[in-house]
CSV table of C-alpha atoms in Angstrom, one decimal:
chain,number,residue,atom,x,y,z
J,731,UNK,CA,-16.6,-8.2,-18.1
J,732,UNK,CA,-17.5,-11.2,-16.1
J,733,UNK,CA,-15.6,-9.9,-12.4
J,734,UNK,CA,-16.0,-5.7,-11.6
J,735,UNK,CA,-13.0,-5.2,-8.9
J,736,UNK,CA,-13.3,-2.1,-6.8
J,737,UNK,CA,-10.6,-0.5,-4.5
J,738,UNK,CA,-11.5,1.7,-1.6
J,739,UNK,CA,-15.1,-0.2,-2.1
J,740,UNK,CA,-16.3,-1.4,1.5
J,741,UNK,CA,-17.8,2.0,2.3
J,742,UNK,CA,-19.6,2.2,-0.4
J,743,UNK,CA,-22.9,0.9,0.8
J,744,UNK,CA,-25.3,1.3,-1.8
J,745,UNK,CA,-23.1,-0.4,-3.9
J,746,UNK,CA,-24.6,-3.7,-5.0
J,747,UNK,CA,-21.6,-5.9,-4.4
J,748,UNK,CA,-20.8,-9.9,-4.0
J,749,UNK,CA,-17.7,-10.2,-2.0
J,750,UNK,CA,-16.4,-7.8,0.4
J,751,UNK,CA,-12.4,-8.2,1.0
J,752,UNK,CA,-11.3,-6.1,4.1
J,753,UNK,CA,-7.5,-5.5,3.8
J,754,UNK,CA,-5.7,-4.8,7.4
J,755,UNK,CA,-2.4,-3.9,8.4
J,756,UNK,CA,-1.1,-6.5,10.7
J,757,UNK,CA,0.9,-4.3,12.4
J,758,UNK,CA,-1.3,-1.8,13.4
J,759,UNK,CA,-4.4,-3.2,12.3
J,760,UNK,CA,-6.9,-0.7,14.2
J,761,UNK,CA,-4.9,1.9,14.7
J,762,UNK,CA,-6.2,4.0,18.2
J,763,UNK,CA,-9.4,2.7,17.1
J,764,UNK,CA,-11.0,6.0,16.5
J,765,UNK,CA,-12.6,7.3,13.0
J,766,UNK,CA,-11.2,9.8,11.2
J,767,UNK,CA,-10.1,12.7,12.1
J,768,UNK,CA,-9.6,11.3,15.7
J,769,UNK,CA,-7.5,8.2,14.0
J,770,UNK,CA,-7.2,6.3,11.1
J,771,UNK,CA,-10.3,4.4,10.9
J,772,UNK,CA,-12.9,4.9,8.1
J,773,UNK,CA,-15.6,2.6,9.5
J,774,UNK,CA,-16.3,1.7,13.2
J,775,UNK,CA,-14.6,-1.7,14.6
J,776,UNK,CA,-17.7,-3.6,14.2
J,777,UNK,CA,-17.9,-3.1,10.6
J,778,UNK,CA,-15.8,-5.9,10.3
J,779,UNK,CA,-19.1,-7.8,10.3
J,780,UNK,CA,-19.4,-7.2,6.3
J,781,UNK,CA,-16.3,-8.7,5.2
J,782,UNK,CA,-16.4,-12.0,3.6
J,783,UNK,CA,-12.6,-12.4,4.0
J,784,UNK,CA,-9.9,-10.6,5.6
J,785,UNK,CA,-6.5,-10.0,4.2
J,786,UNK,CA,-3.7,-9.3,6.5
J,787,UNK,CA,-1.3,-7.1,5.3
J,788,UNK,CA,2.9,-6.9,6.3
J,789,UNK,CA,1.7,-9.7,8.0
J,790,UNK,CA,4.4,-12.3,9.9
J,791,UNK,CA,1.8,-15.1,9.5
J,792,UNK,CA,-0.5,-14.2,12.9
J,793,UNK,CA,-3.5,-12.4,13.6
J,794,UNK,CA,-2.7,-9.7,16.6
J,795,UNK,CA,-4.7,-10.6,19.6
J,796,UNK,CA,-6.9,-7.2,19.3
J,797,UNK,CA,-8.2,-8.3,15.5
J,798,UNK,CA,-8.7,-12.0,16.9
J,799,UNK,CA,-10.7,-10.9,19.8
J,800,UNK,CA,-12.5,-8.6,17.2
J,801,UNK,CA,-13.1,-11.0,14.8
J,802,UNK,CA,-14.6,-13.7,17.4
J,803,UNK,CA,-17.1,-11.1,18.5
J,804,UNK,CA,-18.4,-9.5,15.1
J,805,UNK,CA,-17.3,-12.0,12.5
J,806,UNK,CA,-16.6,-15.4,14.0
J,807,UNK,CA,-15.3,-18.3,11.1
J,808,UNK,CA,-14.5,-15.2,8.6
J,809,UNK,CA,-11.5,-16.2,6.0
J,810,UNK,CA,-8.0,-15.1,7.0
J,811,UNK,CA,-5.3,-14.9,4.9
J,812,UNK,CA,-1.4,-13.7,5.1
J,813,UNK,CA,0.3,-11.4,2.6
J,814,UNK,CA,3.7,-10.1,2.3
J,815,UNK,CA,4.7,-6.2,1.2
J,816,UNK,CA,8.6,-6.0,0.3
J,817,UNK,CA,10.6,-4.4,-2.1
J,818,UNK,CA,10.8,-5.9,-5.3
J,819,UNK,CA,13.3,-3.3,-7.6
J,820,UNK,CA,13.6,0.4,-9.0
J,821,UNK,CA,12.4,1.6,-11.5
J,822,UNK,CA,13.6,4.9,-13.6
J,823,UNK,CA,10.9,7.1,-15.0
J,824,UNK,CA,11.4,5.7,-18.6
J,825,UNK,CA,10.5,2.3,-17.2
J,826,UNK,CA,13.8,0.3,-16.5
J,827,UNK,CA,14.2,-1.6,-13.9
J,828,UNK,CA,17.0,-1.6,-11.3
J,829,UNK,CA,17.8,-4.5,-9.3
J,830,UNK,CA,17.8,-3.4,-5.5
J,831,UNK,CA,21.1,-3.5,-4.7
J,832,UNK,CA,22.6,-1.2,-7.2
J,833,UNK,CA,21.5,1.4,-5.0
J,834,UNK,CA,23.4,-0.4,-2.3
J,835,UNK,CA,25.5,2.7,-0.3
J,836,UNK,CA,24.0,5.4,-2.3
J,837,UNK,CA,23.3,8.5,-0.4
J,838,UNK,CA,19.5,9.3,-1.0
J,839,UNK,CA,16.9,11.9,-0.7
J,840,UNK,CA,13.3,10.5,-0.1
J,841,UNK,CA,9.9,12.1,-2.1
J,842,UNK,CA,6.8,11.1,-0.9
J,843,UNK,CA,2.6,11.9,-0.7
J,844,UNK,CA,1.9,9.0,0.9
J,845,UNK,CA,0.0,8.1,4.4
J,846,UNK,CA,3.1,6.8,5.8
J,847,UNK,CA,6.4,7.8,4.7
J,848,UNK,CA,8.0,6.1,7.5
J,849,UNK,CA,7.6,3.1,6.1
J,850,UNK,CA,8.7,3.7,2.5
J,851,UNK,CA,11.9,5.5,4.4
J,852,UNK,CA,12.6,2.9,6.5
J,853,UNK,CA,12.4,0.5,3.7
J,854,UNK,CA,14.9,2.1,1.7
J,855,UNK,CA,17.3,2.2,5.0
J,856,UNK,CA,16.8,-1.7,4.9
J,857,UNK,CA,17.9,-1.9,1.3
J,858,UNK,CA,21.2,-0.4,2.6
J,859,UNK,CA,20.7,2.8,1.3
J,860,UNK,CA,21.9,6.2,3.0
J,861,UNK,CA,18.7,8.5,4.0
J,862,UNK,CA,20.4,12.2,3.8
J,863,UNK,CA,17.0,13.6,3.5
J,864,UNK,CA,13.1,13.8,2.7
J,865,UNK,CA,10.0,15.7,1.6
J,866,UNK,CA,7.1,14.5,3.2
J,867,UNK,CA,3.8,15.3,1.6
J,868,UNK,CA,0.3,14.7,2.4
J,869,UNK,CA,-1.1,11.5,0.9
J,870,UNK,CA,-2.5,11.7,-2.9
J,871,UNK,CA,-0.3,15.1,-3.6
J,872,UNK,CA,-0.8,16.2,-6.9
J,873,UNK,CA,2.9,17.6,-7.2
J,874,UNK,CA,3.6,21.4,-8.8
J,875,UNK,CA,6.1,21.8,-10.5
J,876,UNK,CA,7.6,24.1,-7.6
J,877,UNK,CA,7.1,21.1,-5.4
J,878,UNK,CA,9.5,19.4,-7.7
J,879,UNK,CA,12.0,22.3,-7.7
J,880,UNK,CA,12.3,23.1,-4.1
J,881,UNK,CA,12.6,18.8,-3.7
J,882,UNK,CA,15.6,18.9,-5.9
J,883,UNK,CA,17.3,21.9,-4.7
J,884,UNK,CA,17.0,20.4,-1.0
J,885,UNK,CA,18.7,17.1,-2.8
J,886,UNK,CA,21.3,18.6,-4.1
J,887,UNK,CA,22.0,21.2,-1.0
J,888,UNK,CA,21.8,18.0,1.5
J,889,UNK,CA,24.4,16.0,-1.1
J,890,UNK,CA,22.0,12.9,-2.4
J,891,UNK,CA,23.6,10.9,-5.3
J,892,UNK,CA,19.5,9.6,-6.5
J,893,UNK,CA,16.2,10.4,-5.2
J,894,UNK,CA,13.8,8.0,-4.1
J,895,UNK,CA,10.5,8.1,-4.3
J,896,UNK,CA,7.6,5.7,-4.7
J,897,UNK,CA,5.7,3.6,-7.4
J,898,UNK,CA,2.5,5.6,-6.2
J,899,UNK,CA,4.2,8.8,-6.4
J,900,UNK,CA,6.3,8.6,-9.7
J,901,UNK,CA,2.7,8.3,-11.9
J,902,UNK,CA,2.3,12.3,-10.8
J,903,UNK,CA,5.6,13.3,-11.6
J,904,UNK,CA,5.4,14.0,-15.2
J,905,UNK,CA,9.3,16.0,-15.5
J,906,UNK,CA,11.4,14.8,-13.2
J,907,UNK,CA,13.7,17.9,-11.7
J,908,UNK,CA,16.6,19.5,-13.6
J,909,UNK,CA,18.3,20.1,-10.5
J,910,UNK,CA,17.8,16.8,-8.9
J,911,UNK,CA,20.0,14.2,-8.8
J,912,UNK,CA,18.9,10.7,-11.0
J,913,UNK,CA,15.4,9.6,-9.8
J,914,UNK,CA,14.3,6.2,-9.3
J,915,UNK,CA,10.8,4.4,-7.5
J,916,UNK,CA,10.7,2.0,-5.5
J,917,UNK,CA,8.6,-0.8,-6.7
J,918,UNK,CA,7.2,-3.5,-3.8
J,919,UNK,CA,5.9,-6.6,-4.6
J,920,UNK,CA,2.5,-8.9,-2.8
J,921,UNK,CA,3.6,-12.1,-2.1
J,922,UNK,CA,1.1,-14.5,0.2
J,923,UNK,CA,3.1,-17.1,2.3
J,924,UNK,CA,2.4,-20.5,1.7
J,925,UNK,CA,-1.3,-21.8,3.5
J,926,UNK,CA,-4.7,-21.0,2.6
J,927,UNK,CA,-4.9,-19.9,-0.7
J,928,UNK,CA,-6.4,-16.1,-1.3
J,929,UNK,CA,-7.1,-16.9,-5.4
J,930,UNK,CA,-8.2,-20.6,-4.6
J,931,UNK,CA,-10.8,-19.2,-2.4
J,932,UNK,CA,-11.8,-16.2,-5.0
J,933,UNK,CA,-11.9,-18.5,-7.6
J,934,UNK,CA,-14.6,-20.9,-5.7
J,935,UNK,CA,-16.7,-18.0,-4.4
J,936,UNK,CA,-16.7,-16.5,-7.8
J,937,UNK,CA,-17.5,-19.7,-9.6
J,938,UNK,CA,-20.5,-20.3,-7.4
J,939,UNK,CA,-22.0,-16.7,-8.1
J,940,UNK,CA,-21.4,-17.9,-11.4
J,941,UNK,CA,-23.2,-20.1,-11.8
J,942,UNK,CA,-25.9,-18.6,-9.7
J,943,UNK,CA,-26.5,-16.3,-12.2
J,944,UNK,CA,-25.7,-18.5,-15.1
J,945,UNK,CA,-21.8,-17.5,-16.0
J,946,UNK,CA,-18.7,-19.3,-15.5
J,947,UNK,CA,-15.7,-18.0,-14.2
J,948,UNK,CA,-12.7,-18.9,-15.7
C-alpha cells in the first residue's frame, strides 16, 4: 500500500500520520462545546489547530460564524471544503437496490444504533414516507436476536408495511425478523458541490509526500 486511510484517527496522537482531515457537521459543528460526557466533543475547540483541512459536513456551502471565528483564531488559511449527505436508495438485505420512491406512502417503522436517529427519521419523512414508529438504540448496537424480535413485533402491532433501518445498522443484522414486515436500508450518498476540489487537493498533498519519500502517487 502506497496511502494508509484511517477513520476516527485525529485522536490518535502517537500515531505517526501525514495529513490530518477534521470532518464537521455544519449544522452543529461544536455542539455545546463541551467534551464528552458533558457534550459531544472528543477533543477541546482548539484542537482544531492539527487539521490540515476541514471538511464540512450537510453542509449548504457556508462555514457557521462560530467555526469561522474558530478557525481564524487556532487555524487561520486551513483548507475548507463543502460536502453533501442525502439519500441515495434502499437496499434489501440480499443486496438489491430500491429506487427511493418506491417507498413513496409506505407506512414505516424506523431501526436504529446510531448517534442520531433524528436525522435518519427525518430523512425518511422527507422521502415521503409515513413514520408509524421507531426503536432507538444506542450508537454501535450490536443487536440480539431479542432486539430483533421485540422491533418486529412493535412493527407489526403499530401497522408498518417495511421497516427502515440504516446502511450502518443493516451490516449487524445477520436474520432479519420473522415477524417484521419487509426490511430495507437506507443507503446515502457524499456528494461535494462544485468549488475547491477535496481529491484535487489530496491528490497534490499526497504527490508531494511522495515524492518526499521517493514514491509516486497515482
Amino acid at each position: 500500500p502506497e496511502v494508509v486511510v484511517l477513520d476516527d484517527g485525529f485522536q490518535h496522537r502517537a500515531l505517526a500520520r501525514d495529513l490530518d482531515l477534521l470532518l464537521l457537521d455544519a449544522a452543529d459543528p461544536l455542539g455545546n462545546g463541551r467534551m464528552l460526557p458533558f457534550g459531544p466533543l472528543r477533543e477541546p475547540p482548539y484542537a482544531v489547530s492539527r487539521a490540515d483541512a476541514v471538511v464540512l459536513t450537510r453542509s449548504d456551502g457556508h462555514c457557521p460564524p462560530a467555526l469561522t471565528t474558530l478557525l481564524q483564531r487556532h487555524n487561520p488559511g486551513v483548507a475548507i471544503f463543502h460536502a453533501r449527505i442525502d439519500p441515495f436508495r434502499f437496499v434489501r438485505p440480499d443486496g438489491e437496490a430500491v429506487a427511493l420512491g418506491v417507498l413513496r406512502g409506505f407506512a414505516a417503522f424506523a431501526l436504529s444504533g446510531i448517534a442520531r436517529p433524528d436525522r435518519f427519521e427525518a430523512d425518511l419523512k422527507r422521502l415521503g414516507l409515513r413514520l408509524v414508529g421507531s426503536r432507538r438504540h444506542p450508537d454501535h448496537r450490536r443487536f440480539t436476536a431479542k432486539d430483533l424480535d421485540e422491533a418486529g413485533q412493535e412493527a407489526r402491532r403499530s401497522g408498518a408495511e417495511v421497516m427502515v433501518t440504516t446502511e450502518k445498522d443493516m451490516v449487524r443484522i445477520l436474520q432479519p425478523p420473522a415477524a417484521a414486515p419487509p426490511l430495507y436500508a437506507l443507503a446515502q450518498r457524499l456528494s461535494f458541490p462544485p468549488g475547491p476540489s477535496l481529491d484535487g487537493w489530496l491528490l497534490d498533498r499526497l504527490q508531494a509526500l511522495g515524492h518526499a519519500a521517493g514514491a509516486t502517487v497515482r
